[in-house]
Amino acid sequence: MKRLWPVSLALFALVVTGCDEGGGGEGSSASAPAISAPAIVDGGLRESQPEEADRKEVVTGYLEMDAGDPVATGRRVMTVVEEAGGRVDSLTEQPEASSVLTVRVPADRLDEGVDEIRTLGRVTSLSTTRDDVTMQYTDLEARVGALRASVDRLRALLESSADVEALIAAETALAERQAELDSLEAQRRQLGDRIELSTLTVDITTDRLPSEQDSFWDGLVAGWNSLWAALGAAVVGIGAALPWVAFLFVCAGVLYLVIRLITRRGRSSGTTGTPDTERTDSDA
């Protein structure tokens, strides 16, 4: 009995340990659905949220508006864009006629910027286009990563290799891979800039219509302005013509003097020839 007692304790310990392990397995298997069930239920949301967050879009817009002073309104648009953290890529101004701006606005503040620009005049047209470039951007990132790894491997090979032919081949391959890597990185930066900053073209024209100038006062002002414009143009024309008039006057004076000299010589030769003729007749 004394010999069986330790054996019985060992068997009892094995049984208890097996039960604990079985219970732990059942508990873990039972708890697994409790943990994974929300992942299965919310799986669609959890997958869609990262996709929405990682989605890359290039947004372009075109806004037409009327304003009393297009140039001043265009300057205010520039202020709005700069305050939003954007920049102005191009600006074309025609005083009292139009102002056309191409601006870059942060994508997350585009709607806010457009709403603020709309308050500066009367909007006649607004359109926006969103291009999904997620696949293009992801492909560029993958290619850049692969090329960067290849460049690193080639550089490590250059440092460790002692074979001249292998070194030459590795340098040639490294130059090609590095050039391709630089090109892809430039494309990625350009695409990233287009994603980060949306492009908005703002076309501002004057809101004065011909029908608004049909009053007597408008006609008087327009006539007065046209009179001053005509007088100014006439003065400019006279100033431009004066040098030519002086030149023609000098040429006419020189021509007149030449003609007078020729005429005097003809008269003088005629008068000197008349007495000789008379003497000849008298001698005869």
GROMACS .gro file of C-alpha atoms in nm:
model
  284
    1MET     CA    1   0.000   0.000   0.000
    2LYS     CA    2   0.284   0.234   0.077
    3ARG     CA    3   0.425   0.167  -0.271
    4LEU     CA    4   0.087   0.226  -0.442
    5TRP     CA    5   0.032   0.553  -0.263
    6PRO     CA    6   0.288   0.755  -0.459
    7VAL     CA    7   0.164   0.602  -0.785
    8SER     CA    8  -0.193   0.698  -0.699
    9LEU     CA    9  -0.084   1.055  -0.625
   10ALA     CA   10   0.098   1.074  -0.957
   11LEU     CA   11  -0.203   0.944  -1.150
   12PHE     CA   12  -0.428   1.187  -0.966
   13ALA     CA   13  -0.197   1.474  -1.054
   14LEU     CA   14  -0.197   1.373  -1.422
   15VAL     CA   15  -0.575   1.353  -1.428
   16VAL     CA   16  -0.609   1.695  -1.265
   17THR     CA   17  -0.357   1.847  -1.505
   18GLY     CA   18  -0.537   1.698  -1.805
   19CYS     CA   19  -0.868   1.835  -1.684
   20ASP     CA   20  -0.716   2.178  -1.636
   21GLU     CA   21  -0.569   2.172  -1.985
   22GLY     CA   22  -0.899   2.057  -2.132
   23GLY     CA   23  -1.086   2.325  -1.947
   24GLY     CA   24  -0.833   2.584  -2.061
   25GLY     CA   25  -0.872   2.466  -2.420
   26GLU     CA   26  -1.246   2.485  -2.398
   27GLY     CA   27  -1.223   2.826  -2.238
   28SER     CA   28  -0.989   2.949  -2.506
   29SER     CA   29  -1.203   2.806  -2.781
   30ALA     CA   30  -1.511   2.955  -2.622
   31SER     CA   31  -1.346   3.287  -2.575
   32ALA     CA   32  -1.216   3.296  -2.933
   33PRO     CA   33  -1.557   3.355  -3.086
   34ALA     CA   34  -1.621   3.623  -2.828
   35ILE     CA   35  -1.313   3.807  -2.950
   36SER     CA   36  -1.340   3.726  -3.317
   37ALA     CA   37  -1.714   3.772  -3.346
   38PRO     CA   38  -1.698   4.152  -3.337
   39ALA     CA   39  -1.421   4.134  -3.596
   40ILE     CA   40  -1.648   3.926  -3.817
   41VAL     CA   41  -1.952   4.144  -3.756
   42ASP     CA   42  -1.764   4.468  -3.795
   43GLY     CA   43  -1.525   4.329  -4.048
   44GLY     CA   44  -1.683   4.520  -4.330
   45LEU     CA   45  -1.656   4.849  -4.142
   46ARG     CA   46  -1.302   4.786  -4.030
   47GLU     CA   47  -1.198   4.708  -4.383
   48SER     CA   48  -1.389   4.995  -4.539
   49GLN     CA   49  -1.263   5.257  -4.296
   50PRO     CA   50  -0.895   5.211  -4.383
   51GLU     CA   51  -0.987   5.206  -4.751
   52GLU     CA   52  -1.168   5.538  -4.715
   53ALA     CA   53  -0.878   5.681  -4.515
   54ASP     CA   54  -0.619   5.559  -4.765
   55ARG     CA   55  -0.814   5.667  -5.071
   56LYS     CA   56  -0.618   5.908  -5.289
   57GLU     CA   57  -0.808   6.163  -5.498
   58VAL     CA   58  -0.705   6.444  -5.729
   59VAL     CA   59  -0.964   6.721  -5.710
   60THR     CA   60  -0.993   6.995  -5.972
   61GLY     CA   61  -1.252   7.272  -5.982
   62TYR     CA   62  -1.364   7.563  -6.198
   63LEU     CA   63  -1.552   7.861  -6.058
   64GLU     CA   64  -1.698   8.150  -6.257
   65MET     CA   65  -1.820   8.463  -6.083
   66ASP     CA   66  -1.912   8.827  -6.146
   67ALA     CA   67  -1.781   9.119  -5.942
   68GLY     CA   68  -1.781   9.497  -5.968
   69ASP     CA   69  -1.401   9.513  -5.963
   70PRO     CA   70  -1.254   9.186  -6.093
   71VAL     CA   71  -0.895   9.282  -6.013
   72ALA     CA   72  -0.968   9.375  -5.651
   73THR     CA   73  -1.181   9.063  -5.610
   74GLY     CA   74  -0.898   8.851  -5.751
   75ARG     CA   75  -0.661   8.998  -5.492
   76ARG     CA   76  -0.907   8.904  -5.216
   77VAL     CA   77  -0.923   8.551  -5.357
   78MET     CA   78  -0.545   8.534  -5.330
   79THR     CA   79  -0.569   8.637  -4.964
   80VAL     CA   80  -0.828   8.367  -4.894
   81VAL     CA   81  -0.613   8.101  -5.060
   82GLU     CA   82  -0.297   8.204  -4.876
   83GLU     CA   83  -0.479   8.209  -4.542
   84ALA     CA   84  -0.601   7.855  -4.614
   85GLY     CA   85  -0.241   7.739  -4.660
   86GLY     CA   86  -0.252   7.727  -5.040
   87ARG     CA   87  -0.072   7.911  -5.317
   88VAL     CA   88  -0.137   8.091  -5.646
   89ASP     CA   89   0.012   7.922  -5.953
   90SER     CA   90  -0.096   8.175  -6.217
   91LEU     CA   91  -0.271   8.511  -6.240
   92THR     CA   92  -0.402   8.703  -6.542
   93GLU     CA   93  -0.553   9.048  -6.490
   94GLN     CA   94  -0.733   9.283  -6.728
   95PRO     CA   95  -0.824   9.605  -6.543
   96GLU     CA   96  -1.199   9.668  -6.525
   97ALA     CA   97  -1.258   9.354  -6.732
   98SER     CA   98  -1.151   9.023  -6.580
   99SER     CA   99  -0.915   8.836  -6.350
  100VAL     CA  100  -0.831   8.468  -6.390
  101LEU     CA  101  -0.648   8.278  -6.117
  102THR     CA  102  -0.526   7.921  -6.089
  103VAL     CA  103  -0.487   7.844  -5.719
  104ARG     CA  104  -0.388   7.537  -5.516
  105VAL     CA  105  -0.587   7.479  -5.197
  106PRO     CA  106  -0.531   7.202  -4.939
  107ALA     CA  107  -0.776   6.923  -5.018
  108ASP     CA  108  -0.916   6.916  -4.666
  109ARG     CA  109  -0.993   7.290  -4.683
  110LEU     CA  110  -1.123   7.313  -5.040
  111ASP     CA  111  -1.492   7.330  -4.948
  112GLU     CA  112  -1.423   7.593  -4.685
  113GLY     CA  113  -1.218   7.800  -4.930
  114VAL     CA  114  -1.482   7.776  -5.203
  115ASP     CA  115  -1.754   7.886  -4.960
  116GLU     CA  116  -1.548   8.189  -4.863
  117ILE     CA  117  -1.470   8.279  -5.226
  118ARG     CA  118  -1.840   8.258  -5.312
  119THR     CA  119  -1.908   8.550  -5.077
  120LEU     CA  120  -1.684   8.781  -5.281
  121GLY     CA  121  -1.917   8.803  -5.582
  122ARG     CA  122  -2.203   8.644  -5.771
  123VAL     CA  123  -2.121   8.286  -5.867
  124THR     CA  124  -2.246   8.190  -6.214
  125SER     CA  125  -2.087   7.846  -6.247
  126LEU     CA  126  -1.911   7.595  -6.024
  127SER     CA  127  -1.788   7.247  -6.111
  128THR     CA  128  -1.552   7.001  -5.940
  129THR     CA  129  -1.401   6.673  -6.056
  130ARG     CA  130  -1.259   6.398  -5.835
  131ASP     CA  131  -1.024   6.143  -5.987
  132ASP     CA  132  -0.941   5.833  -5.782
  133VAL     CA  133  -0.565   5.770  -5.813
  134THR     CA  134  -0.533   5.522  -5.526
  135MET     CA  135  -0.409   5.237  -5.745
  136GLN     CA  136  -0.164   5.462  -5.930
  137TYR     CA  137  -0.019   5.599  -5.605
  138THR     CA  138   0.001   5.252  -5.449
  139ASP     CA  139   0.176   5.115  -5.757
  140LEU     CA  140   0.428   5.398  -5.749
  141GLU     CA  141   0.498   5.336  -5.381
  142ALA     CA  142   0.549   4.964  -5.441
  143ARG     CA  143   0.782   5.023  -5.734
  144VAL     CA  144   0.978   5.284  -5.540
  145GLY     CA  145   1.016   5.045  -5.246
  146ALA     CA  146   1.131   4.758  -5.469
  147LEU     CA  147   1.381   4.977  -5.653
  148ARG     CA  148   1.515   5.124  -5.330
  149ALA     CA  149   1.575   4.772  -5.195
  150SER     CA  150   1.747   4.675  -5.520
  151VAL     CA  151   1.967   4.983  -5.504
  152ASP     CA  152   2.064   4.901  -5.146
  153ARG     CA  153   2.155   4.546  -5.244
  154LEU     CA  154   2.368   4.667  -5.534
  155ARG     CA  155   2.549   4.912  -5.310
  156ALA     CA  156   2.618   4.636  -5.060
  157LEU     CA  157   2.749   4.422  -5.345
  158LEU     CA  158   2.982   4.701  -5.455
  159GLU     CA  159   3.121   4.730  -5.105
  160SER     CA  160   3.178   4.359  -5.060
  161SER     CA  161   3.276   4.241  -5.409
  162ALA     CA  162   3.639   4.227  -5.521
  163ASP     CA  163   3.583   4.104  -5.878
  164VAL     CA  164   3.641   4.382  -6.131
  165GLU     CA  165   3.386   4.252  -6.382
  166ALA     CA  166   3.127   4.211  -6.108
  167LEU     CA  167   3.199   4.561  -5.986
  168ILE     CA  168   3.154   4.709  -6.335
  169ALA     CA  169   2.830   4.519  -6.391
  170ALA     CA  170   2.704   4.624  -6.046
  171GLU     CA  171   2.789   4.989  -6.109
  172THR     CA  172   2.607   4.985  -6.443
  173ALA     CA  173   2.302   4.822  -6.292
  174LEU     CA  174   2.315   5.061  -5.996
  175ALA     CA  175   2.323   5.366  -6.225
  176GLU     CA  176   2.021   5.238  -6.419
  177ARG     CA  177   1.825   5.149  -6.106
  178GLN     CA  178   1.910   5.481  -5.940
  179ALA     CA  179   1.793   5.678  -6.244
  180GLU     CA  180   1.468   5.483  -6.256
  181LEU     CA  181   1.425   5.529  -5.880
  182ASP     CA  182   1.474   5.907  -5.907
  183SER     CA  183   1.218   5.924  -6.187
  184LEU     CA  184   0.959   5.726  -5.993
  185GLU     CA  185   1.017   5.932  -5.680
  186ALA     CA  186   0.964   6.250  -5.881
  187GLN     CA  187   0.638   6.109  -6.020
  188ARG     CA  188   0.526   6.015  -5.671
  189ARG     CA  189   0.607   6.362  -5.536
  190GLN     CA  190   0.416   6.524  -5.822
  191LEU     CA  191   0.116   6.298  -5.771
  192GLY     CA  192   0.132   6.353  -5.396
  193ASP     CA  193   0.131   6.729  -5.451
  194ARG     CA  194  -0.178   6.700  -5.672
  195ILE     CA  195  -0.346   6.489  -5.405
  196GLU     CA  196  -0.255   6.717  -5.118
  197LEU     CA  197  -0.336   7.044  -5.297
  198SER     CA  198  -0.652   7.065  -5.506
  199THR     CA  199  -0.646   7.282  -5.818
  200LEU     CA  200  -0.912   7.553  -5.852
  201THR     CA  201  -0.949   7.793  -6.144
  202VAL     CA  202  -1.133   8.114  -6.056
  203ASP     CA  203  -1.260   8.324  -6.350
  204ILE     CA  204  -1.384   8.666  -6.238
  205THR     CA  205  -1.551   8.908  -6.479
  206THR     CA  206  -1.725   9.240  -6.431
  207ASP     CA  207  -2.092   9.228  -6.340
  208ARG     CA  208  -2.181   9.551  -6.525
  209LEU     CA  209  -2.414   9.465  -6.811
  210PRO     CA  210  -2.488   9.684  -7.115
  211SER     CA  211  -2.846   9.736  -6.994
  212GLU     CA  212  -2.709   9.896  -6.677
  213GLN     CA  213  -2.547  10.176  -6.882
  214ASP     CA  214  -2.861  10.298  -7.059
  215SER     CA  215  -2.931  10.588  -6.822
  216PHE     CA  216  -2.855  10.949  -6.914
  217TRP     CA  217  -2.583  10.980  -6.654
  218ASP     CA  218  -2.413  10.661  -6.770
  219GLY     CA  219  -2.426  10.785  -7.127
  220LEU     CA  220  -2.284  11.123  -7.026
  221VAL     CA  221  -2.003  10.963  -6.832
  222ALA     CA  222  -1.930  10.722  -7.116
  223GLY     CA  223  -1.928  11.009  -7.368
  224TRP     CA  224  -1.700  11.221  -7.149
  225ASN     CA  225  -1.462  10.929  -7.104
  226SER     CA  226  -1.462  10.856  -7.476
  227LEU     CA  227  -1.396  11.228  -7.549
  228TRP     CA  228  -1.096  11.234  -7.319
  229ALA     CA  229  -0.979  10.908  -7.466
  230ALA     CA  230  -1.008  11.047  -7.818
  231LEU     CA  231  -0.827  11.369  -7.721
  232GLY     CA  232  -0.555  11.168  -7.555
  233ALA     CA  233  -0.519  10.952  -7.864
  234ALA     CA  234  -0.508  11.264  -8.083
  235VAL     CA  235  -0.238  11.422  -7.868
  236VAL     CA  236  -0.036  11.103  -7.883
  237GLY     CA  237  -0.083  11.089  -8.260
  238ILE     CA  238   0.029  11.450  -8.300
  239GLY     CA  239   0.332  11.387  -8.085
  240ALA     CA  240   0.422  11.084  -8.292
  241ALA     CA  241   0.369  11.277  -8.620
  242LEU     CA  242   0.573  11.588  -8.528
  243PRO     CA  243   0.915  11.438  -8.608
  244TRP     CA  244   0.789  11.324  -8.947
  245VAL     CA  245   0.635  11.665  -9.019
  246ALA     CA  246   0.964  11.838  -8.934
  247PHE     CA  247   1.157  11.595  -9.153
  248LEU     CA  248   0.919  11.647  -9.447
  249PHE     CA  249   0.936  12.024  -9.397
  250VAL     CA  250   1.318  12.018  -9.416
  251CYS     CA  251   1.305  11.798  -9.726
  252ALA     CA  252   1.056  12.037  -9.890
  253GLY     CA  253   1.278  12.336  -9.805
  254VAL     CA  254   1.584  12.169  -9.956
  255LEU     CA  255   1.388  12.076 -10.268
  256TYR     CA  256   1.259  12.434 -10.298
  257LEU     CA  257   1.610  12.577 -10.273
  258VAL     CA  258   1.737  12.339 -10.540
  259ILE     CA  259   1.454  12.437 -10.773
  260ARG     CA  260   1.522  12.809 -10.710
  261LEU     CA  261   1.891  12.766 -10.788
  262ILE     CA  262   1.817  12.578 -11.109
  263THR     CA  263   1.567  12.846 -11.212
  264ARG     CA  264   1.809  13.134 -11.143
  265ARG     CA  265   2.084  12.967 -11.343
  266GLY     CA  266   1.848  12.923 -11.636
  267ARG     CA  267   1.747  13.288 -11.623
  268SER     CA  268   2.104  13.408 -11.591
  269SER     CA  269   2.218  13.202 -11.889
  270GLY     CA  270   1.925  13.338 -12.094
  271THR     CA  271   2.007  13.702 -12.018
  272THR     CA  272   2.376  13.666 -12.099
  273GLY     CA  273   2.300  13.511 -12.436
  274THR     CA  274   2.073  13.797 -12.565
  275PRO     CA  275   2.339  14.079 -12.609
  276ASP     CA  276   2.570  13.854 -12.812
  277THR     CA  277   2.292  13.787 -13.052
  278GLU     CA  278   2.218  14.157 -13.096
  279ARG     CA  279   2.586  14.236 -13.169
  280THR     CA  280   2.600  13.972 -13.435
  281ASP     CA  281   2.297  14.120 -13.610
  282SER     CA  282   2.437  14.472 -13.600
  283ASP     CA  283   2.773  14.368 -13.744
  284ALA     CA  284   2.595  14.199 -14.028
   0.00000   0.00000   0.00000
